[in-house]
Coordinates of C-alpha atoms and ligand atoms in Angstrom, one line a residue:
M1 CA 35.9 -8.7 -0.3
K2 CA 36.8 -10.6 2.8
L3 CA 34.9 -13.8 3.6
R4 CA 35.0 -12.7 7.2
N5 CA 32.9 -9.7 6.5
V6 CA 30.4 -11.7 4.6
R7 CA 30.1 -14.0 7.6
F8 CA 29.7 -11.0 9.9
G9 CA 27.0 -9.8 7.5
A10 CA 25.1 -13.1 7.7
L11 CA 25.3 -13.1 11.5
V12 CA 24.1 -9.6 11.8
G13 CA 21.4 -10.4 9.2
A14 CA 20.1 -13.2 11.4
L15 CA 20.3 -10.9 14.5
L16 CA 18.3 -8.2 12.7
T17 CA 15.7 -10.3 10.8
A18 CA 14.6 -12.4 13.7
P19 CA 13.4 -9.5 15.9
M20 CA 11.9 -7.9 12.8
M21 CA 9.8 -11.0 12.3
A22 CA 8.9 -11.1 15.9
L23 CA 7.7 -7.5 15.8
M24 CA 5.7 -8.2 12.7
Y25 CA 4.0 -11.1 14.4
F26 CA 3.3 -9.1 17.5
A27 CA 1.8 -6.2 15.5
D28 CA -0.3 -8.8 13.6
K29 CA -1.7 -10.2 16.8
W30 CA -2.0 -6.9 18.6
L31 CA -3.2 -4.5 16.0
D32 CA -4.3 -6.9 13.3
L33 CA -1.7 -5.7 10.9
S34 CA -0.7 -8.2 8.2
F35 CA 2.2 -10.6 8.8
T36 CA 4.6 -9.8 6.0
P37 CA 6.7 -13.0 5.9
F38 CA 3.5 -15.0 5.0
D39 CA 2.4 -12.4 2.6
V40 CA 5.6 -12.6 0.7
F41 CA 5.4 -16.4 0.6
D42 CA 1.7 -16.3 -0.5
W43 CA 2.5 -13.7 -3.1
I44 CA 5.3 -15.9 -4.6
A45 CA 2.9 -18.9 -4.5
R46 CA 0.4 -16.8 -6.4
I47 CA 2.7 -15.5 -9.2
L48 CA 4.7 -18.6 -9.8
P49 CA 3.6 -20.5 -12.9
G50 CA 1.1 -23.2 -12.2
P51 CA 3.3 -26.2 -12.9
V52 CA 6.0 -24.8 -10.5
V53 CA 3.5 -24.4 -7.7
T54 CA 2.0 -27.8 -8.4
F55 CA 5.5 -29.3 -8.3
G56 CA 6.1 -27.6 -5.0
I57 CA 2.8 -28.8 -3.5
D58 CA 3.5 -32.4 -4.7
L59 CA 7.0 -32.3 -3.4
M60 CA 5.8 -31.2 0.0
I61 CA 3.0 -33.8 0.2
D62 CA 5.3 -36.6 -0.9
G63 CA 7.9 -35.4 1.5
I64 CA 5.4 -35.5 4.4
G65 CA 4.3 -38.9 3.3
L66 CA 7.9 -40.2 3.2
V67 CA 8.5 -39.3 6.8
G68 CA 5.2 -41.0 7.6
A69 CA 3.4 -37.9 8.9
S70 CA -0.2 -37.0 8.2
V71 CA -0.6 -34.6 5.3
A72 CA -3.8 -33.2 6.6
D73 CA -2.2 -32.2 9.9
T74 CA 1.3 -31.2 8.7
A75 CA 1.1 -29.5 5.3
K76 CA 0.1 -26.0 6.6
T77 CA 2.7 -26.0 9.3
A78 CA 5.3 -27.1 6.8
E79 CA 4.3 -24.2 4.5
Q80 CA 4.4 -21.7 7.4
I81 CA 7.9 -22.9 8.4
M82 CA 9.0 -22.5 4.8
G83 CA 7.5 -19.0 4.7
L84 CA 9.4 -18.0 7.9
M85 CA 12.7 -19.7 6.8
M86 CA 12.5 -17.9 3.4
F87 CA 12.1 -14.6 5.1
L88 CA 14.9 -15.2 7.5
I89 CA 17.3 -16.5 4.9
G90 CA 16.4 -13.5 2.7
G91 CA 17.3 -11.2 5.5
I92 CA 20.6 -13.0 6.1
V93 CA 21.6 -12.9 2.4
L94 CA 20.5 -9.2 2.0
T95 CA 22.5 -8.1 5.0
A96 CA 25.6 -10.0 3.8
V97 CA 25.1 -8.0 0.5
V98 CA 24.9 -4.8 2.5
F99 CA 28.2 -5.7 4.3
A100 CA 29.8 -6.3 0.9
I101 CA 28.6 -2.9 -0.4
V102 CA 29.9 -1.1 2.8
E103 CA 33.2 -2.8 2.5
T104 CA 33.5 -2.0 -1.2
R105 CA 32.7 1.7 -0.6
G106 CA 35.5 1.8 1.9
R107 CA 36.0 3.4 5.3
S108 CA 36.1 6.9 4.2
S109 CA 32.7 6.9 2.5
R110 CA 30.0 8.4 4.7
G111 CA 27.4 5.8 5.7
D112 CA 24.5 8.1 6.0
G113 CA 21.8 7.6 3.4
L114 CA 23.0 4.2 2.4
G115 CA 21.0 2.5 5.1
L116 CA 17.8 4.2 4.3
L117 CA 18.4 3.6 0.6
V118 CA 18.8 -0.2 1.0
G119 CA 15.9 -0.2 3.4
A120 CA 13.7 1.5 0.9
V121 CA 14.8 -0.6 -2.1
V122 CA 14.0 -3.8 -0.3
G123 CA 11.2 -2.5 1.9
I124 CA 9.0 -0.7 -0.6
P125 CA 8.2 -3.7 -2.9
I126 CA 7.7 -5.9 0.2
A127 CA 5.4 -3.3 1.8
I128 CA 3.5 -3.1 -1.5
I129 CA 2.9 -6.8 -1.4
T130 CA 1.7 -6.7 2.2
A131 CA -0.6 -3.8 1.5
N132 CA -2.0 -5.6 -1.5
I133 CA -2.5 -9.2 -0.4
G134 CA -2.2 -9.0 3.3
Q135 CA -5.1 -10.0 5.5
S136 CA -5.8 -7.2 7.9
S137 CA -8.7 -5.2 9.2
V138 CA -6.5 -2.1 9.4
N139 CA -6.2 0.6 6.7
V140 CA -3.8 -0.4 3.9
A141 CA -1.6 2.7 4.6
F142 CA -0.6 1.2 7.9
N143 CA 0.1 -2.2 6.3
F144 CA 2.4 -0.4 3.9
L145 CA 4.1 1.9 6.4
W146 CA 4.7 -0.7 9.1
P147 CA 6.9 -3.1 7.1
L148 CA 8.5 -0.2 5.4
L149 CA 9.5 1.4 8.8
L150 CA 11.0 -2.0 9.9
F151 CA 12.9 -2.3 6.7
L152 CA 14.3 1.2 6.9
T153 CA 15.4 0.4 10.5
W154 CA 17.0 -2.8 9.2
G155 CA 18.8 -0.9 6.5
G156 CA 20.1 1.7 8.9
A157 CA 21.1 -0.9 11.5
S158 CA 22.8 -3.2 9.0
V159 CA 24.9 -0.4 7.5
A160 CA 25.8 0.9 10.9
S161 CA 26.8 -2.6 12.0
A162 CA 28.9 -3.1 8.9
R163 CA 30.8 0.1 9.4
K164 CA 31.4 -0.8 13.0
L165 CA 32.5 -4.4 12.4
I166 CA 34.5 -3.7 9.2
F167 CA 36.1 -0.3 10.0
G168 CA 35.5 0.1 13.7
I169 CA 33.4 3.2 13.2
A170 CA 31.1 3.5 16.1
P171 CA 27.4 3.2 15.1
W172 CA 25.5 6.4 15.2
G173 CA 28.8 8.1 16.3
V174 CA 29.8 10.6 13.7
S175 CA 32.9 9.3 12.1
G176 CA 33.9 12.4 10.3
E177 CA 37.0 13.1 12.5
D178 CA 38.1 9.5 12.5
E179 CA 37.8 9.0 8.8
G180 CA 41.3 9.6 7.9
E181 CA 42.7 7.9 10.9
E182 CA 44.1 4.4 11.0
R183 CA 41.6 3.1 13.5
S184 CA 41.9 -0.6 13.9
V185 CA 39.0 -2.7 15.1
T186 CA 40.0 -5.0 17.9
V187 CA 38.6 -8.5 18.3
V188 CA 37.4 -7.4 21.7
D189 CA 35.5 -4.5 20.1
R190 CA 33.8 -6.7 17.7
R191 CA 32.9 -9.3 20.2
Q192 CA 31.5 -6.8 22.6
F193 CA 29.4 -5.2 19.9
L194 CA 28.0 -8.5 18.7
V195 CA 27.2 -9.7 22.2
R196 CA 25.4 -6.4 23.0
M197 CA 23.5 -6.7 19.7
G198 CA 22.7 -10.3 20.3
V199 CA 21.3 -9.6 23.7
A200 CA 19.2 -6.7 22.5
T201 CA 17.8 -8.5 19.5
A202 CA 17.2 -11.8 21.3
T203 CA 15.2 -9.8 23.9
I204 CA 13.0 -8.2 21.3
T205 CA 12.5 -11.5 19.5
V206 CA 11.5 -13.4 22.6
A207 CA 9.3 -10.6 23.9
G208 CA 7.6 -10.0 20.5
A209 CA 7.0 -13.7 19.8
G210 CA 5.9 -14.5 23.3
L211 CA 3.4 -11.6 23.6
G212 CA 2.2 -12.3 20.1
R213 CA 1.5 -15.9 21.0
V214 CA -0.5 -14.9 24.1
L215 CA -2.6 -12.5 22.0
A216 CA -3.1 -15.1 19.3
T217 CA -4.5 -17.5 21.8
S218 CA -7.0 -15.0 23.1
E219 CA -7.9 -13.9 19.6
R220 CA -8.7 -17.5 18.7
Q221 CA -10.8 -17.9 21.8
Q222 CA -12.8 -14.8 21.0
F223 CA -13.5 -16.1 17.5
E224 CA -14.6 -19.4 18.9
A225 CA -17.0 -17.7 21.3
E226 CA -18.4 -15.7 18.4
L227 CA -19.0 -18.9 16.5
E228 CA -20.7 -20.4 19.5
A229 CA -23.0 -17.4 19.7
M230 CA -23.8 -17.8 16.0
R231 CA -24.8 -21.3 16.6
E232 CA -27.7 -20.3 18.7
K233 CA -29.2 -18.5 15.8
M234 CA -29.0 -21.4 13.4
P235 CA -32.2 -23.2 12.2
D236 CA -30.6 -26.7 12.4
S237 CA -28.4 -26.4 15.4
Q238 CA -28.0 -29.9 16.6
P239 CA -24.6 -31.6 16.1
M240 CA -25.0 -35.0 14.6
V241 CA -25.5 -37.5 17.5
E242 CA -27.0 -40.5 15.7
L243 CA -25.9 -41.5 12.3
P244 CA -28.4 -42.8 9.8
N245 CA -26.7 -46.2 9.4
E246 CA -26.3 -46.8 13.1
N247 CA -28.1 -50.1 12.8
D248 CA -26.2 -51.5 9.8
P249 CA -25.1 -55.0 10.9
L250 CA -21.8 -54.6 9.1
K251 CA -19.4 -53.0 11.5
P252 CA -16.1 -51.5 10.2
A253 CA -13.0 -53.6 10.8
L254 CA -10.9 -52.4 13.7
G255 CA -8.7 -49.6 12.5
T256 CA -10.9 -48.4 9.7
R257 CA -10.9 -44.5 9.7
P258 CA -13.9 -43.0 11.5
E259 CA -16.9 -43.0 9.1
Y260 CA -17.9 -39.6 10.3
T261 CA -14.9 -37.3 10.6
A262 CA -14.7 -35.1 13.8
V263 CA -14.8 -31.6 12.5
R264 CA -11.5 -30.7 14.1
D265 CA -9.9 -33.7 12.2
H266 CA -11.4 -32.6 8.8
Y267 CA -8.6 -32.1 6.3
K268 CA -7.8 -28.5 5.5
V269 CA -6.5 -27.0 2.2
F270 CA -6.3 -23.4 1.2
I271 CA -4.0 -21.2 -0.9
R272 CA -2.6 -19.0 1.9
S273 CA -0.3 -19.9 4.7
Q274 CA -3.0 -18.8 7.2
P275 CA -6.8 -19.4 7.2
T276 CA -8.9 -16.3 6.3
M277 CA -10.7 -14.9 9.3
I278 CA -13.9 -13.2 8.3
E279 CA -16.0 -11.6 11.0
E280 CA -19.7 -12.1 10.6
A281 CA -20.6 -8.6 11.7
G282 CA -19.0 -7.0 8.7
W283 CA -19.8 -9.7 6.2
T284 CA -22.4 -9.5 3.4
L285 CA -22.9 -11.5 0.2
P286 CA -23.7 -9.5 -2.8
I287 CA -25.1 -11.4 -5.8
T288 CA -24.8 -9.1 -8.8
G289 CA -24.1 -9.1 -12.5
M290 CA -26.6 -10.4 -15.1
V291 CA -29.6 -10.7 -12.8
D292 CA -32.9 -9.0 -12.7
N293 CA -32.9 -8.7 -9.0
P294 CA -29.5 -8.1 -7.5
L295 CA -29.5 -8.8 -3.7
T296 CA -27.1 -8.5 -0.8
F297 CA -27.5 -11.1 1.9
R298 CA -26.5 -11.2 5.5
L299 CA -25.8 -14.6 6.9
Q300 CA -29.0 -14.4 8.8
D301 CA -31.0 -13.9 5.5
I302 CA -29.5 -17.1 4.0
M303 CA -30.3 -19.1 7.2
E304 CA -33.8 -17.8 7.6
R305 CA -35.2 -17.0 4.2
Y306 CA -34.6 -20.4 2.7
E307 CA -35.4 -23.9 3.8
A308 CA -32.4 -25.5 5.4
R309 CA -31.0 -28.5 3.5
S310 CA -28.6 -31.0 5.1
Q311 CA -26.5 -33.6 3.6
F312 CA -23.7 -36.0 4.6
V313 CA -20.8 -35.1 2.3
T314 CA -17.4 -36.6 1.7
L315 CA -15.1 -33.9 0.5
T316 CA -11.7 -34.7 -1.1
C317 CA -8.8 -32.8 -2.6
I318 CA -7.5 -33.4 -6.0
S319 CA -4.0 -33.4 -4.4
N320 CA -4.9 -36.4 -2.4
R321 CA -2.7 -39.5 -3.1
V322 CA -4.4 -42.9 -3.4
G323 CA -4.7 -43.9 0.2
G324 CA -4.0 -40.4 1.5
D325 CA -5.8 -38.4 4.2
L326 CA -7.0 -35.3 2.2
I327 CA -10.5 -36.7 2.4
S328 CA -13.1 -36.3 5.1
T329 CA -16.8 -36.7 5.9
T330 CA -19.2 -34.4 7.7
Y331 CA -22.7 -33.1 7.8
W332 CA -23.4 -30.0 5.7
T333 CA -26.3 -27.6 6.1
G334 CA -27.2 -24.7 3.9
A335 CA -29.6 -23.2 1.4
S336 CA -30.2 -24.7 -2.1
L337 CA -28.7 -22.4 -4.7
Q338 CA -31.7 -23.1 -6.9
H339 CA -33.9 -21.3 -4.3
I340 CA -31.5 -18.4 -4.0
L341 CA -31.1 -18.0 -7.8
A342 CA -34.9 -18.1 -8.2
E343 CA -35.0 -14.9 -6.2
V344 CA -32.2 -13.0 -7.9
R345 CA -33.3 -14.2 -11.4
P346 CA -30.4 -14.6 -13.8
Q347 CA -31.0 -13.0 -17.1
A348 CA -31.1 -14.6 -20.5
G349 CA -27.5 -15.2 -21.7
A350 CA -26.2 -15.7 -18.1
T351 CA -24.1 -19.0 -18.0
H352 CA -22.0 -19.0 -14.8
L353 CA -21.5 -17.8 -11.3
D354 CA -18.2 -16.2 -10.7
I355 CA -17.5 -16.7 -7.0
T356 CA -14.9 -14.7 -5.2
C357 CA -13.5 -15.3 -1.8
G358 CA -11.8 -13.5 1.1
D359 CA -8.4 -15.0 0.4
G360 CA -8.3 -14.2 -3.3
F361 CA -9.4 -17.6 -4.4
H362 CA -12.2 -17.8 -7.1
E363 CA -14.1 -20.3 -9.1
T364 CA -16.9 -20.4 -11.7
V365 CA -19.9 -22.6 -11.5
A366 CA -22.1 -23.3 -14.5
L367 CA -25.8 -22.3 -14.0
D368 CA -26.7 -25.6 -15.8
L369 CA -25.0 -27.6 -13.1
I370 CA -27.0 -25.7 -10.4
A371 CA -30.3 -26.1 -12.4
S372 CA -29.7 -29.8 -12.6
D373 CA -29.0 -30.5 -9.0
P374 CA -31.0 -29.1 -6.1
R375 CA -28.4 -30.4 -3.7
V376 CA -25.9 -27.6 -4.7
M377 CA -25.9 -25.4 -1.7
L378 CA -24.5 -22.4 0.0
A379 CA -23.5 -24.0 3.2
Y380 CA -23.2 -22.2 6.6
A381 CA -23.0 -25.2 8.9
W382 CA -20.9 -28.3 9.4
D383 CA -22.0 -30.9 12.0
G384 CA -24.8 -28.6 13.1
R385 CA -22.4 -25.7 13.9
P386 CA -21.2 -22.6 12.0
I387 CA -18.5 -23.6 9.6
P388 CA -15.2 -23.3 11.4
F389 CA -12.9 -20.4 10.4
D390 CA -10.4 -22.7 8.8
H391 CA -13.1 -24.3 6.7
G392 CA -14.7 -21.2 5.2
F393 CA -16.8 -19.2 7.8
P394 CA -19.3 -17.8 7.1
L395 CA -20.3 -19.4 3.8
R396 CA -19.0 -21.9 1.3
I397 CA -20.5 -23.8 -1.7
W398 CA -21.0 -27.5 -2.1
L399 CA -20.9 -29.1 -5.5
P400 CA -21.6 -32.8 -5.4
D401 CA -19.2 -35.0 -7.4
L402 CA -16.4 -32.4 -7.8
Y403 CA -13.0 -32.1 -6.1
G404 CA -12.5 -29.4 -3.4
M405 CA -10.6 -27.2 -5.9
K406 CA -14.0 -26.3 -7.5
Q407 CA -15.7 -25.4 -4.2
P408 CA -14.9 -21.9 -2.9
K409 CA -15.1 -21.2 0.9
W410 CA -14.9 -17.8 2.6
I411 CA -17.3 -16.6 -0.1
T412 CA -17.5 -12.8 -0.3
G413 CA -19.2 -12.2 -3.7
I414 CA -21.1 -13.9 -6.5
E415 CA -21.3 -12.4 -9.9
V416 CA -23.6 -13.9 -12.5
V417 CA -21.8 -13.8 -15.8
G418 CA -22.3 -14.9 -19.5
E419 CA -19.8 -16.4 -21.9
E420 CA -18.2 -13.0 -22.1
G421 CA -17.5 -12.6 -18.5
Y422 CA -16.3 -16.2 -17.9
R423 CA -12.9 -16.8 -16.5
D424 CA -11.3 -20.1 -15.3
G425 CA -11.0 -20.7 -11.6
Y426 CA -7.9 -20.3 -9.5
W427 CA -6.5 -23.8 -10.0
V428 CA -7.8 -24.1 -13.5
Q429 CA -5.8 -21.1 -14.4
R430 CA -2.9 -23.1 -13.0
Q431 CA -3.6 -25.9 -15.4
W432 CA -5.5 -28.3 -13.2
D433 CA -8.6 -30.1 -14.5
K434 CA -11.4 -27.7 -15.6
V435 CA -14.2 -30.1 -14.6
A436 CA -12.4 -31.8 -11.7
R437 CA -14.9 -34.6 -11.3
I438 CA -13.9 -36.8 -8.4
R439 CA -12.3 -40.1 -9.5
A440 CA -13.3 -43.3 -7.9
T441 CA -10.8 -44.6 -5.3
S442 CA -10.6 -47.3 -2.7
V443 CA -8.3 -47.7 0.2
V444 CA -7.1 -50.4 2.6
D445 CA -7.2 -48.7 6.0
T446 CA -6.5 -51.7 8.2
V447 CA -5.5 -55.3 8.4
A448 CA -7.0 -55.9 11.8
V449 CA -4.4 -58.3 13.3
D450 CA -5.7 -57.6 16.8
S451 CA -9.3 -58.7 16.1
V452 CA -9.1 -62.1 14.6
I453 CA -12.5 -63.9 14.6
E454 CA -12.6 -67.5 15.5
N455 CA -15.3 -69.3 13.5
G456 CA -15.3 -72.9 14.4
D457 CA -11.9 -74.1 13.3
Q458 CA -11.6 -71.3 10.8
K459 CA -9.9 -68.0 11.8
L460 CA -10.8 -64.8 10.0
L461 CA -8.8 -61.7 9.8
P462 CA -10.9 -58.5 9.1
I463 CA -9.5 -56.2 6.5
G464 CA -11.3 -52.9 5.9
G465 CA -11.3 -49.4 4.5
I466 CA -13.2 -46.9 2.3
A467 CA -14.3 -46.6 -1.2
F468 CA -15.5 -43.3 -2.8
A469 CA -16.8 -42.2 -6.2
G470 CA -18.1 -38.7 -5.5
A471 CA -21.9 -38.6 -5.9
R472 CA -21.9 -41.6 -8.1
G473 CA -22.0 -44.3 -5.4
I474 CA -20.2 -47.6 -5.0
S475 CA -21.7 -51.0 -6.1
K476 CA -18.8 -53.3 -5.4
V477 CA -15.4 -53.5 -3.6
E478 CA -13.0 -56.3 -4.2
V479 CA -9.9 -57.4 -2.2
R480 CA -6.9 -59.3 -3.4
V481 CA -4.4 -60.9 -1.1
D482 CA -0.9 -61.4 -2.7
N483 CA -1.8 -62.6 -6.1
S484 CA -4.8 -64.8 -5.4
P485 CA -8.1 -64.0 -7.2
W486 CA -10.1 -60.9 -6.3
Q487 CA -12.7 -61.5 -3.5
E488 CA -15.8 -59.5 -3.0
A489 CA -15.9 -57.4 0.2
Q490 CA -19.0 -56.5 2.2
L491 CA -20.3 -53.0 2.1
R492 CA -21.7 -51.0 4.9
S493 CA -24.6 -48.7 3.9
P494 CA -23.1 -45.2 3.5
L495 CA -24.1 -42.1 5.5
S496 CA -25.6 -40.8 2.2
E497 CA -25.3 -41.2 -1.5
T498 CA -22.5 -38.5 -1.5
T499 CA -20.2 -40.1 1.1
W500 CA -17.6 -42.8 1.1
V501 CA -18.6 -46.4 1.7
I502 CA -17.0 -48.5 4.4
W503 CA -16.1 -52.0 3.2
R504 CA -14.9 -55.1 5.0
Y505 CA -13.5 -58.4 4.0
D506 CA -13.0 -61.2 6.5
W507 CA -10.0 -63.2 5.3
P508 CA -9.3 -66.8 6.2
F509 CA -5.7 -66.0 6.8
D510 CA -2.4 -67.6 7.0
A511 CA 0.7 -66.3 8.7
G512 CA 3.4 -64.5 6.8
N513 CA 4.1 -61.4 4.9
H514 CA 1.2 -60.4 2.8
A515 CA 0.1 -57.7 0.4
F516 CA -3.5 -56.5 0.4
E517 CA -5.0 -54.7 -2.6
V518 CA -8.4 -53.1 -3.1
R519 CA -10.5 -51.9 -6.1
C520 CA -14.0 -50.7 -6.5
V521 CA -16.8 -50.4 -9.0
E522 CA -19.1 -47.4 -9.3
A523 CA -22.9 -47.8 -8.9
D524 CA -23.4 -47.8 -12.7
G525 CA -20.8 -50.7 -13.2
M526 CA -17.9 -48.5 -14.1
P527 CA -14.7 -49.9 -12.5
Q528 CA -12.2 -47.6 -10.9
I529 CA -9.1 -46.8 -12.9
E530 CA -6.5 -49.3 -11.9
E531 CA -3.5 -47.6 -13.7
Y532 CA -1.4 -45.2 -11.8
N533 CA -2.0 -41.5 -12.5
P534 CA -0.5 -38.7 -10.5
P535 CA -2.9 -36.2 -8.7
R536 CA -2.6 -33.7 -11.5
P537 CA -4.2 -32.6 -13.6
S538 CA -7.3 -34.7 -13.0
G539 CA -6.9 -36.6 -9.7
A540 CA -4.8 -39.6 -8.6
T541 CA -5.8 -43.1 -9.7
G542 CA -4.4 -46.6 -9.0
I543 CA -4.7 -49.5 -6.8
H544 CA -4.1 -49.0 -3.1
Q545 CA -1.9 -51.6 -1.4
K546 CA -1.0 -52.3 2.1
A547 CA 1.6 -54.8 3.2
Q548 CA 1.3 -56.5 6.6
L549 CA 3.2 -59.1 8.5
I550 CA 0.8 -61.6 10.1
E551 CA 2.3 -63.7 12.9
S552 CA 1.1 -67.2 13.4
S553 CA -0.9 -67.4 16.7
Ligands
MTE601 N1 -11.5 -19.5 -0.7 C1 -11.0 -20.7 -0.8 N2 -11.8 -21.8 -1.1 C2 -11.2 -23.0 -1.3 C3 -9.8 -23.2 -1.3 C4 -9.0 -22.0 -1.1 O1 -7.8 -22.1 -1.1 N3 -9.6 -20.8 -0.9 N4 -9.3 -24.4 -1.5 C5 -10.2 -25.4 -2.2 C6 -9.6 -26.7 -2.1 S1 -8.3 -27.0 -3.2 C7 -10.1 -27.7 -1.3 S2 -9.6 -29.3 -1.4 C8 -11.2 -27.4 -0.3 C9 -10.8 -27.8 1.1 O2 -11.8 -27.5 2.0 P1 -11.5 -27.8 3.5 O3 -10.2 -27.1 3.8 O4 -12.6 -27.2 4.3 O5 -11.4 -29.2 3.7 O6 -11.5 -26.0 -0.3 C10 -11.6 -25.4 -1.6 N5 -12.1 -24.1 -1.4
MO602 MO1 -7.8 -29.3 -2.9

């Protein structure tokens, strides 16, 4: 096998795979067919063993951290880029393999059939994946046939290109007559062929991706308009304007993260490469299983039949590093699950809710937990507006004190089950903590060198940040500069008993390079864990530290 032919194969592979991806993207945005490259990526993420996926997630988060980017902003984009690259590289490798096969079979073998065969061998499994896990409102048959059609085309085109570039047999030209002849391929021939192919495939790629992009923008706007219309129908439809601790005299040190996260800045985590778009019109929530009164709710029912409950909530992800940004605070509104369950009436022997979601995610919630806490809610609003699509529209659950991994969004079904029907949730099946109770953490957000306070002849440097212990509350935060003794910080009253607390310590500073550390104590006196633990299986622990050079003024 000639290296040159493998290189031609790789080049042709890139030239064929790029327009294929662009066409897939265009069809996704135009006809709502599923986008196969992401489906393949998501499928792999789903079937890989838990520890491998966890390793991948951690590698990605640490990598993003290393280059100093925000994990909350960047992780999804990084995943999508990986998904696209994987597909493209797969296409390049497979096409190179096709070239090798064509070369091995020799010039005299007829090419017909081979293209369709490789197209089918590669395309059928991939089409099955898309049809099964793809997100699309279109009939599965189309989600199977569309990628298959593209793969058959790829197969045909790659075999034809191989025969042309290796043996000089004109694509689609019948070669029967030439077969015996010594036809040599000239460099000019090849170059001409590749240039033509490059122009054609680049045109398709740019057109497909460009049009897809335009359609994607208008789709997004349409969804947003729908959400805005939903908002009118909501019982509690005022976005938060005044926060309950507005008058607290303790103001955050300059540079502390916003106490109330703007919804667009709320961190996002979900198992797929794209958020799950659920349209309200076609959505209902069946609550079935071991109940006396199975019911199917529309969103309207949940909003109108039950008293609306609202709560300031800090949500955090078990993947968050100490000091990381996978933690945010907003105002949740929904219906207490106690009220809803009172109506469906779980039967004797029922122990859990098995909650399923539009993206294939699932979790189980113990009925005991719901019975013990009226705050557990099925939430339909954040910040007084319908929950954004990225965050679980139309409905998600809130479970105080637990990491996000236990809290399904995009809920599509709830089944009441007993010990028999119990199964572990999505991440528990992948060996993450079964309870996933939030671990206490505290963070130095800022050493506010630009807002030094002059107090007589003393100068104070505000240091500040957050502390959070789920629904358990914070009683004390302490700061240590270099290796001097721990000093108690001041606490701002939190937005609620289930949000983070803002702390501040005004330090009589001296210039130099300093290290600032923070630790906290829960309301019941339990200190945070100071030893380092990685995020898995049970959540990161350790002391957060920030180093800062302070210039003498
Ligand atoms: N359906 C569904 N719900 C889900 C997830 C998911 O992937 N799918 N991820 C969970 C995890 S791990 C977290 S941390 C939170 C994140 O919620 P957010 O993206 O709205 O911040 O959603 C939880 N609920
Ligand atoms: Mo998470």
